[in-house]
Amino acid sequence: MKNDAVRKSVLFILLALPVSFISPHEPQFRNPLDIPIRLSASFGDIRKDHFHTGIDIRTNERTGYKVYAAAEGYVSRIKVSPYGYGRVLYVTHPGGYMTVYGHLDHFTQAIDEYVRTKQYAEKKFEVEIFPEPGAFSFKQGEVIAFSGNSGGSSGPHLHFEIRDAQGETFPLNPARFLHLADSIPPAITGLYVYSLSSSAEIYPQAFALSTDRKKKNQVTAETIVVRDHMIGLGVSAVDFMDNQKSDLGVYVLQAYMDDQLCFSMKLDRLSFENGRYVNAHVDYRMLQQSKTTVRKLFRMNGDHNTVYEVVKDGGRITLRDTTKHSIRIRAGDENGNFSELNFQIKYSGKEPVTESPRGFAAKFLFNQPNSFHTDSMRLELPVHALYENLNFIYTSTASGAENYLSPVHHLHNSLTPMHNAGELRLIPRYISDSLKKKAVIAYRNPKNRISALTTYWDRNFAVAKIRDFGDYFLMLDTLPPVVSVIGLLQNHLLTRTAIHFLAADNLSGINSYNGYLDGTWILLEYNAKANQLICNLDGALQKGNHSLRTVVTDKVNNSTSFTFNFKK
């Protein structure tokens, strides 16, 4: 009876566990290419507003390599887009896993024909399709596509992911499944100490590091003396693999005080839902100003990242006396190679003096909604829009530009990250009702580049969602997109199978694009990063005169029609 009770208890526990933990079908993944894996980016790399969720495999700066199914499975999702992963396949495998293959040049012929049928049925280039399970099944090692440079890729490569397929929400570190040769430990290249007891914005103090003959990092100063009893640590670090030139970022970071572990993070598993918390994990200001990646070894109050394993007291180090304390920081990679940084730290006993910043307008709290209003501007931030309390700064300046419809509203600064989107409302100077549909709220980044936000009207207010602090204003967009043919002359004999057009918009951005060959709709491929539309003339055209008309419309409905005439 006792054994039966034990068996029932064990069975109950097993049934309660997630399927992916108890599945007997955990696949063995293979290299998705037939060339050695050389990485240009690793899992967990710091990207704009997210962690990199896969590995980027180099393809020798060219496209067209065969891409193989990393394990047996079926295509469960296909997406074609001018942005993001471009042409991408999602393959579901037994055992609760999924692999993702991004920036592809093209698919297998059967999948290409299936996608093209959908594109013509919907009369658009950008499609997302969920085939029936088994419609496109592959054994491990069968060709599923060909590598490319589509979407937001900055050069030819294969973006490869392994995910927990239950809900497609959790990317897993491919290094757990693919053996990548690596005998080189990471190197800690910079140390930063943050004062955390003050309510003011956090600025770190940087310390130079030296390397001895045994390649051990040391702080140049024997003992670091700080003027705050509560501090946080941050490090910059690099990691290189055998025979590879790219810095691939660290996998594990740990911090100890007096041999007690106070912080630990590991990049085994990410969450798409929490991806933007990368802006709290790094020193956002330093990343924006100098492109230096500093990983904080403490947790900001509004940071709900899932990469942390141990965060004692938020990773904050409290110095309760003025004696020396030993600090040890460890950086490791997936193959168990570690490097260490050891030094001592001491509290001076003198607290820093802080003052309210110039232009102080309001105190924003990270754990509640916040708002700030003037006669012509309203800013509303929801709860969890901030990672820490903020001394919010606001000023405005007049603009004499003819197409500006408001002052420039300086909302704090672009060096402070925002998590959840806020709502910005602006009242313009006089504008006729007929022009309201051409007005957009614009954002100007620190490099003076202007971009438009999706804007709507609520009575006298122009309204938009914002995800960044910085400079905002209202302006008119009355210029239609620019469209022209590339490298061809009107009414000449066409010897190519593809016609390329320049298609660019000055502000709100391209919203739609359509092609009509001799009056019949034809598919145009949009290469957003190159500002090009491509028409592939796959079918046999009769000899004679033909016309290809392209109609391009921006997001405030300014439209351009351009006709290219040619002979066959």
XYZ file of N, CA and C in Angstrom, residues 329-541:
639
model
N 34.083 39.351 -9.427
C 33.149 39.293 -10.550
C 33.637 38.222 -11.515
N 32.728 37.330 -11.911
C 33.065 36.235 -12.821
C 32.255 36.371 -14.106
N 32.907 36.162 -15.238
C 32.249 36.159 -16.547
C 32.547 34.839 -17.228
N 31.499 34.168 -17.719
C 31.697 32.849 -18.307
C 30.983 32.675 -19.629
N 31.390 31.654 -20.406
C 30.720 31.317 -21.658
C 30.027 29.967 -21.532
N 29.378 29.521 -22.617
C 28.585 28.288 -22.571
C 29.443 27.039 -22.399
N 30.731 27.106 -22.682
C 31.613 25.938 -22.564
C 32.341 25.882 -21.227
N 31.933 26.737 -20.296
C 32.515 26.687 -18.958
C 33.826 27.409 -18.801
N 34.197 28.255 -19.755
C 35.405 29.074 -19.625
C 35.067 30.338 -18.840
N 35.837 30.626 -17.788
C 35.552 31.769 -16.918
C 36.774 32.660 -16.781
N 36.514 33.937 -16.567
C 37.555 34.870 -16.136
C 37.027 35.609 -14.916
N 37.955 36.172 -14.105
C 37.567 36.830 -12.863
C 38.197 38.217 -12.755
N 37.485 39.075 -12.036
C 38.010 40.387 -11.668
C 37.878 40.502 -10.155
N 39.000 40.727 -9.474
C 39.014 40.815 -8.009
C 39.551 42.176 -7.573
N 38.869 42.784 -6.611
C 39.333 44.057 -6.072
C 38.671 44.277 -4.711
N 39.058 45.363 -4.047
C 38.463 45.716 -2.760
C 37.736 47.045 -2.872
N 36.723 47.191 -2.033
C 35.926 48.410 -2.046
C 35.716 48.888 -0.617
N 35.623 50.203 -0.463
C 35.519 50.774 0.879
C 34.625 52.018 0.821
N 33.771 52.167 1.840
C 32.897 53.336 1.957
C 33.633 54.446 2.710
N 33.600 55.665 2.143
C 34.327 56.787 2.736
C 33.657 57.343 3.988
N 32.370 57.059 4.132
C 31.626 57.619 5.264
C 31.015 58.974 4.966
N 31.239 59.512 3.765
C 30.700 60.812 3.370
C 29.680 60.619 2.252
N 28.421 60.982 2.546
C 27.356 60.808 1.567
C 27.428 61.896 0.493
N 27.055 61.573 -0.764
C 27.049 62.590 -1.824
C 25.905 63.591 -1.627
N 26.109 64.809 -2.104
C 25.079 65.842 -2.052
C 24.427 65.925 -3.428
N 23.101 65.838 -3.479
C 22.392 65.890 -4.763
C 21.482 67.100 -4.797
N 21.294 67.627 -5.994
C 20.433 68.773 -6.193
C 19.430 68.466 -7.297
N 18.301 69.162 -7.272
C 17.310 68.993 -8.333
C 17.893 69.499 -9.644
N 17.665 68.795 -10.736
C 18.244 69.190 -12.017
C 17.570 70.434 -12.587
N 18.260 71.112 -13.490
C 17.681 72.258 -14.180
C 16.482 71.816 -15.011
N 15.426 72.641 -15.017
C 14.241 72.306 -15.787
C 13.351 71.291 -15.112
N 13.616 70.994 -13.825
C 12.795 70.007 -13.105
C 11.321 70.401 -13.188
N 10.489 69.451 -13.612
C 9.070 69.747 -13.809
C 8.163 68.913 -12.925
N 8.550 67.659 -12.661
C 7.679 66.785 -11.874
C 8.471 65.583 -11.391
N 7.992 64.987 -10.314
C 8.572 63.739 -9.805
C 7.730 62.591 -10.322
N 8.317 61.717 -11.145
C 7.624 60.552 -11.676
C 8.049 59.326 -10.871
N 7.079 58.500 -10.492
C 7.344 57.275 -9.741
C 7.176 56.070 -10.657
N 8.090 55.115 -10.552
C 8.104 53.987 -11.487
C 6.922 53.054 -11.304
N 6.351 53.000 -10.090
C 5.327 52.002 -9.794
C 3.911 52.564 -9.800
N 3.706 53.687 -10.490
C 2.364 54.243 -10.601
C 2.260 55.058 -11.890
N 1.024 55.345 -12.353
C 0.870 56.201 -13.532
C 1.396 57.606 -13.238
N 1.881 58.282 -14.274
C 2.398 59.640 -14.122
C 1.879 60.506 -15.263
N 1.738 61.802 -14.994
C 1.279 62.711 -16.043
C 1.905 64.078 -15.844
N 1.985 64.813 -16.957
C 2.459 66.191 -16.920
C 1.743 66.954 -18.025
N 1.207 68.150 -17.679
C 0.411 68.931 -18.630
C 0.937 70.355 -18.720
N 0.839 70.936 -19.919
C 0.958 72.376 -20.114
C -0.265 72.817 -20.917
N -0.312 74.075 -21.318
C -1.459 74.552 -22.090
C -1.570 73.863 -23.442
N -0.445 73.440 -24.002
C -0.482 72.886 -25.364
C 0.015 71.443 -25.460
N 0.302 70.810 -24.323
C 0.862 69.465 -24.344
C 0.374 68.673 -23.135
N 0.095 67.401 -23.373
C -0.258 66.496 -22.284
C 0.509 65.187 -22.467
N 1.203 64.766 -21.419
C 1.930 63.499 -21.424
C 1.359 62.606 -20.341
N 0.954 61.395 -20.733
C 0.419 60.411 -19.788
C 1.253 59.141 -19.884
N 1.823 58.728 -18.752
C 2.591 57.487 -18.702
C 1.859 56.477 -17.845
N 1.662 55.248 -18.341
C 1.007 54.234 -17.532
C 1.952 53.683 -16.468
N 1.406 52.911 -15.548
C 2.259 52.242 -14.573
C 3.233 51.328 -15.331
N 4.451 51.190 -14.811
C 5.512 50.367 -15.408
C 6.068 50.958 -16.700
N 5.860 52.247 -16.931
C 6.525 52.883 -18.075
C 7.980 53.176 -17.755
N 8.315 53.253 -16.457
C 9.670 53.606 -16.029
C 10.302 52.450 -15.269
N 11.632 52.446 -15.240
C 12.366 51.441 -14.478
C 12.769 51.954 -13.097
N 12.840 53.281 -12.947
C 13.191 53.900 -11.675
C 12.409 55.200 -11.538
N 12.360 55.741 -10.325
C 11.798 57.068 -10.132
C 12.593 58.077 -10.963
N 11.909 59.125 -11.407
C 12.530 60.048 -12.352
C 12.208 61.493 -11.994
N 13.236 62.325 -11.924
C 13.045 63.770 -11.832
C 12.827 64.278 -13.258
N 11.566 64.353 -13.656
C 11.206 64.647 -15.041
C 11.510 66.108 -15.374
N 12.185 66.312 -16.511
C 12.569 67.644 -16.984
C 11.746 67.977 -18.228
N 11.230 69.197 -18.283
C 10.473 69.631 -19.463
C 10.826 71.069 -19.818
N 11.062 71.308 -21.088
C 11.178 72.660 -21.629
C 10.579 72.640 -23.029
N 10.355 73.813 -23.608
C 9.888 73.894 -24.988
C 10.570 75.067 -25.671
N 10.730 74.968 -26.985
C 11.319 76.057 -27.760
C 10.470 76.302 -28.989
N 10.396 77.558 -29.399
C 9.641 77.909 -30.597
C 10.418 77.480 -31.829
N 9.691 77.192 -32.896
C 10.336 76.837 -34.153
C 9.767 77.704 -35.262
N 10.655 78.257 -36.067
C 10.213 79.098 -37.165
C 9.978 78.330 -38.448
N 10.175 77.011 -38.428
C 10.002 76.216 -39.641
C 8.555 76.270 -40.111
N 8.367 76.470 -41.406
C 7.024 76.680 -41.946
C 6.130 75.466 -41.769
N 6.694 74.265 -41.857
C 5.859 73.065 -41.764
C 5.747 72.530 -40.337
N 6.283 73.261 -39.342
C 6.097 72.894 -37.936
C 4.810 73.559 -37.449
N 3.972 72.797 -36.815
C 2.675 73.304 -36.357
C 2.630 73.522 -34.856
N 3.758 73.361 -34.182
C 3.785 73.504 -32.727
C 5.199 73.844 -32.294
N 5.369 74.271 -31.039
C 6.733 74.358 -30.508
C 7.352 72.967 -30.452
N 8.655 72.916 -30.247
C 9.334 71.648 -29.999
C 9.256 71.381 -28.504
N 8.641 70.264 -28.139
C 8.472 69.894 -26.728
C 9.610 68.949 -26.345
N 10.457 69.390 -25.422
C 11.597 68.586 -24.987
C 11.178 67.786 -23.756
N 10.831 66.525 -23.972
C 10.356 65.646 -22.899
C 11.549 64.914 -22.304
N 12.032 65.428 -21.176
C 13.203 64.872 -20.506
C 14.344 64.750 -21.516
N 14.903 63.537 -21.712
C 15.960 63.367 -22.709
C 15.954 61.937 -23.224
N 16.549 61.753 -24.379
C 16.514 60.450 -25.052
C 17.419 59.421 -24.398
N 18.149 59.807 -23.350
C 19.092 58.897 -22.700
C 18.461 58.123 -21.545
N 17.187 58.397 -21.269
C 16.451 57.681 -20.218
C 15.455 56.740 -20.884
N 15.534 55.440 -20.631
C 14.650 54.499 -21.329
C 13.224 54.531 -20.793
N 12.303 54.185 -21.661
C 10.900 54.045 -21.304
C 10.476 52.624 -21.666
N 9.653 52.008 -20.834
C 9.250 50.621 -21.088
C 7.882 50.581 -21.777
N 6.800 50.681 -21.014
C 5.479 50.708 -21.628
C 5.247 52.043 -22.322
N 4.497 52.019 -23.407
C 4.270 53.221 -24.204
C 3.421 54.234 -23.445
N 3.790 55.509 -23.583
C 2.990 56.592 -23.052
C 2.147 57.222 -24.153
N 1.293 58.154 -23.761
C 0.450 58.854 -24.728
C 0.793 60.331 -24.709
N 1.056 60.886 -25.898
C 1.382 62.300 -26.036
C 0.285 62.994 -26.826
N -0.195 64.127 -26.277
C -1.221 64.938 -26.939
C -0.675 66.338 -27.151
N -0.756 66.816 -28.386
C -0.260 68.141 -28.721
C -1.368 68.968 -29.369
N -1.456 70.235 -28.977
C -2.367 71.180 -29.618
C -1.558 72.004 -30.620
N -1.982 72.046 -31.894
C -1.226 72.802 -32.887
C -1.637 74.280 -32.883
N -0.816 75.094 -33.542
C -1.312 76.414 -33.902
C -2.389 76.200 -34.964
N -3.002 77.256 -35.456
C -4.161 77.101 -36.342
C -3.854 76.166 -37.510
N -4.772 75.254 -37.744
C -4.667 74.352 -38.889
C -6.076 74.077 -39.397
N -6.272 74.148 -40.690
C -7.595 73.908 -41.269
C -7.959 72.435 -41.153
N -9.258 72.179 -41.114
C -9.716 70.791 -40.993
C -9.228 69.938 -42.157
N -9.077 70.534 -43.328
C -8.650 69.772 -44.501
C -7.208 69.300 -44.393
N -6.396 70.011 -43.585
C -4.993 69.638 -43.444
C -4.731 68.744 -42.229
N -5.717 68.586 -41.366
C -5.488 67.775 -40.169
C -5.044 66.354 -40.509
N -5.596 65.818 -41.595
C -5.244 64.439 -41.958
C -3.805 64.326 -42.478
N -3.156 65.476 -42.725
C -1.769 65.474 -43.164
C -0.809 65.798 -42.020
N -1.332 66.013 -40.838
C -0.488 66.383 -39.698
C -0.054 65.134 -38.941
N 1.201 65.114 -38.510
C 1.729 63.984 -37.737
C 2.543 64.525 -36.576
N 2.543 63.778 -35.480
C 3.493 64.056 -34.402
C 4.825 63.449 -34.809
N 5.860 64.284 -34.777
C 7.185 63.850 -35.226
C 8.143 63.776 -34.039
N 9.098 62.852 -34.133
C 10.140 62.673 -33.129
C 11.488 62.987 -33.774
N 12.301 63.786 -33.094
C 13.640 64.106 -33.586
C 14.670 63.469 -32.674
N 15.471 62.570 -33.229
C 16.448 61.869 -32.400
C 17.701 62.725 -32.207
N 18.636 62.299 -31.363
C 19.824 63.120 -31.095
C 20.678 63.419 -32.329
N 20.514 62.641 -33.394
C 21.256 62.893 -34.621
C 20.469 63.768 -35.591
N 19.390 64.394 -35.092
C 18.536 65.286 -35.880
C 17.761 64.568 -36.975
N 17.614 63.268 -36.839
C 16.805 62.520 -37.800
C 15.356 62.550 -37.334
N 14.451 62.922 -38.243
C 13.040 63.091 -37.897
C 12.241 61.905 -38.413
N 11.394 61.357 -37.552
C 10.493 60.270 -37.946
C 9.090 60.593 -37.462
N 8.097 60.104 -38.180
C 6.704 60.400 -37.856
C 6.078 59.258 -37.078
N 5.169 59.599 -36.177
C 4.432 58.604 -35.403
C 3.018 58.489 -35.967
N 2.438 57.313 -35.812
C 1.038 57.141 -36.192
C 0.190 58.070 -35.328
N -0.538 58.969 -35.976
C -1.207 60.063 -35.277
C -2.701 60.055 -35.585
N -3.509 60.321 -34.575
C -4.945 60.518 -34.796
C -5.384 61.764 -34.030
N -6.618 62.213 -34.303
C -7.124 63.441 -33.682
C -8.228 63.124 -32.693
N -8.144 63.758 -31.539
C -9.202 63.707 -30.524
C -9.553 65.147 -30.184
N -10.626 65.646 -30.806
C -11.015 67.059 -30.707
C -9.857 67.948 -31.171
N -9.318 68.787 -30.318
C -8.255 69.696 -30.741
C -6.861 69.116 -30.578
N -6.777 67.904 -30.080
C -5.476 67.299 -29.808
C -5.074 66.320 -30.914
N -3.825 66.424 -31.351
C -3.201 65.352 -32.121
C -2.609 64.371 -31.111
N -2.830 63.077 -31.315
C -2.486 62.072 -30.307
C -1.614 60.983 -30.927
N -0.595 60.565 -30.180
C 0.259 59.463 -30.629
C 0.809 58.724 -29.426
N 1.135 57.444 -29.618
C 1.819 56.644 -28.605
C 3.325 56.857 -28.752
N 4.027 57.017 -27.631
C 5.479 57.199 -27.688
C 6.163 56.167 -26.802
N 7.371 55.743 -27.224
C 8.155 54.767 -26.453
C 9.518 55.322 -26.069
N 9.727 56.625 -26.339
C 11.014 57.241 -26.026
C 10.788 58.659 -25.517
N 11.641 59.092 -24.594
C 11.705 60.504 -24.251
C 12.514 61.220 -25.331
N 12.326 62.554 -25.419
C 13.090 63.323 -26.396
C 12.271 64.471 -26.943
N 12.563 64.881 -28.172
C 11.962 66.062 -28.789
C 10.794 65.668 -29.689
N 9.636 66.297 -29.430
C 8.434 66.011 -30.208
C 7.783 67.312 -30.661
N 7.144 67.260 -31.831
C 6.451 68.433 -32.363
C 5.498 67.967 -33.456
N 4.588 68.861 -33.845
C 3.641 68.582 -34.920
C 4.164 69.176 -36.220
N 4.002 68.421 -37.301
C 4.384 68.966 -38.595
C 3.487 68.402 -39.681
N 3.473 69.062 -40.827
C 2.670 68.629 -41.962
C 3.481 67.728 -42.876
N 2.811 66.722 -43.423
C 3.408 65.878 -44.448
C 2.515 65.979 -45.685
N 2.886 66.819 -46.614
C 2.095 67.022 -47.831
C 2.816 66.537 -49.075
N 4.041 66.035 -48.913
C 4.815 65.572 -50.069
C 4.545 64.092 -50.328
N 4.203 63.729 -51.568
C 3.980 62.316 -51.887
C 5.304 61.563 -51.983
N 5.272 60.237 -51.960
C 6.498 59.449 -52.122
C 7.156 59.731 -53.468
N 8.475 59.501 -53.514
C 9.251 59.629 -54.745
C 9.375 58.240 -55.368
N 9.046 58.134 -56.656
C 9.128 56.856 -57.365
C 9.815 57.076 -58.708
N 10.792 56.217 -59.026
C 11.451 56.284 -60.332
C 12.037 54.923 -60.659
N 12.239 54.654 -61.936
C 12.830 53.393 -62.352
C 14.348 53.498 -62.234
N 15.005 52.372 -61.935
C 16.456 52.366 -61.711
C 17.161 51.713 -62.893
N 18.035 52.485 -63.548
C 18.933 51.933 -64.563
C 18.293 51.556 -65.873
N 17.096 52.029 -66.169
C 16.413 51.699 -67.420
C 15.851 52.966 -68.049
N 15.695 52.938 -69.359
C 15.141 54.066 -70.107
C 13.740 53.738 -70.603
N 12.896 54.746 -70.639
C 11.535 54.571 -71.131
C 11.541 54.137 -72.599
N 10.592 53.222 -72.896
C 10.287 52.810 -74.279
C 11.441 52.091 -74.973
N 12.352 51.524 -74.162
C 13.457 50.759 -74.738
C 13.203 49.250 -74.582
N 13.977 48.483 -75.305
C 13.873 47.026 -75.224
C 14.357 46.558 -73.860
N 13.552 45.753 -73.191
C 13.903 45.238 -71.854
C 14.540 43.868 -71.998
N 15.737 43.705 -71.489
C 16.426 42.413 -71.564
C 16.527 41.744 -70.193
N 16.052 42.423 -69.159
C 16.117 41.867 -67.804
C 14.824 41.131 -67.463
N 14.911 40.303 -66.412
C 13.707 39.634 -65.916
C 13.124 40.344 -64.700
N 13.829 41.387 -64.202
C 13.345 42.124 -63.039
C 13.500 43.618 -63.280
N 12.510 44.382 -62.829
C 12.547 45.838 -62.930
C 12.593 46.398 -61.516
N 13.570 47.273 -61.253
C 13.748 47.851 -59.925
C 13.320 49.317 -59.942
N 12.574 49.705 -58.907
C 12.152 51.091 -58.745
C 12.679 51.642 -57.430
N 13.067 52.910 -57.456
C 13.292 53.634 -56.218
C 11.936 54.031 -55.663
N 11.692 53.807 -54.383
C 10.432 54.200 -53.737
C 10.764 54.663 -52.324
N 10.665 55.976 -52.106
C 11.044 56.535 -50.811
C 10.056 57.618 -50.405
N 9.897 57.787 -49.082
C 9.008 58.828 -48.570
C 9.761 59.676 -47.561
N 9.457 60.974 -47.523
C 10.263 61.897 -46.726
C 9.923 61.893 -45.246
N 8.706 61.431 -44.849
C 8.339 61.581 -43.438
C 7.513 60.429 -42.897
N 6.237 60.347 -43.259
C 5.353 59.386 -42.586
C 5.659 57.942 -42.945
N 6.286 57.724 -44.107
C 6.672 56.366 -44.483
C 5.694 55.722 -45.444
N 6.186 54.746 -46.190
C 5.360 54.069 -47.198
C 4.369 53.140 -46.524
N 3.124 53.247 -46.942
C 2.051 52.435 -46.365
C 1.615 51.323 -47.309
N 1.516 51.622 -48.602
C 1.077 50.605 -49.559
C 1.766 50.821 -50.892
N 1.852 49.745 -51.679
C 2.502 49.791 -52.985
C 1.861 48.719 -53.843
N 1.503 49.067 -55.075
C 0.848 48.133 -55.980
C 1.408 48.317 -57.381
N 1.506 47.220 -58.091
C 1.966 47.248 -59.469
C 0.897 46.728 -60.407
N 0.834 47.288 -61.616
C -0.157 46.880 -62.613
C 0.548 46.740 -63.953
N 0.699 45.496 -64.410
C 1.339 45.217 -65.690
C 0.253 45.153 -66.749
N 0.295 46.107 -67.672
C -0.724 46.212 -68.719
C -2.130 46.178 -68.121
N -2.287 46.829 -66.965
C -3.585 46.957 -66.324
C -3.953 45.856 -65.352
N -3.132 44.806 -65.236
C -3.423 43.682 -64.338
C -2.469 43.712 -63.150
N -3.003 43.484 -61.937
C -2.182 43.551 -60.724
C -1.039 42.541 -60.799
N 0.153 42.990 -60.418
C 1.324 42.125 -60.386
C 2.065 42.358 -59.075
N 2.679 41.314 -58.567
C 3.354 41.376 -57.276
C 4.599 42.248 -57.343
N 4.738 43.160 -56.376
C 5.950 43.943 -56.189
C 6.575 43.533 -54.864
N 7.863 43.246 -54.899
C 8.597 42.952 -53.666
C 9.189 44.253 -53.127
N 9.027 44.494 -51.823
C 9.510 45.731 -51.215
C 10.765 45.453 -50.402
N 11.859 46.083 -50.796
C 13.114 46.024 -50.041
C 13.228 47.346 -49.293
N 12.761 47.376 -48.038
C 12.632 48.632 -47.299
C 13.986 49.265 -47.015
N 14.982 48.439 -46.684
C 16.273 49.018 -46.303
C 16.990 49.653 -47.484
N 16.644 49.238 -48.713
C 17.250 49.817 -49.912
C 16.310 50.797 -50.607
N 15.095 51.006 -50.039
C 14.090 51.882 -50.658
C 13.815 51.469 -52.101
N 13.600 50.173 -52.296
C 13.363 49.666 -53.645
C 12.121 48.791 -53.716
N 11.443 48.878 -54.858
C 10.390 47.941 -55.241
C 10.914 47.133 -56.413
N 10.702 45.816 -56.383
C 11.202 44.938 -57.434
C 10.035 44.183 -58.044
N 9.946 44.241 -59.363
C 8.936 43.471 -60.079
C 9.634 42.386 -60.875
N 9.379 41.132 -60.533
C 9.955 40.000 -61.250
C 8.990 39.556 -62.348
N 9.435 39.640 -63.588
C 8.601 39.263 -64.732
C 8.806 37.782 -65.015
N 8.180 36.949 -64.180
C 8.406 35.506 -64.267
C 7.715 34.890 -65.480
N 6.527 35.401 -65.806
C 5.776 34.825 -66.919
C 6.316 35.294 -68.260
N 6.002 34.534 -69.292
C 6.449 34.898 -70.641
C 5.585 36.040 -71.165
N 6.232 37.136 -71.546
C 5.521 38.280 -72.095
C 5.548 38.224 -73.614
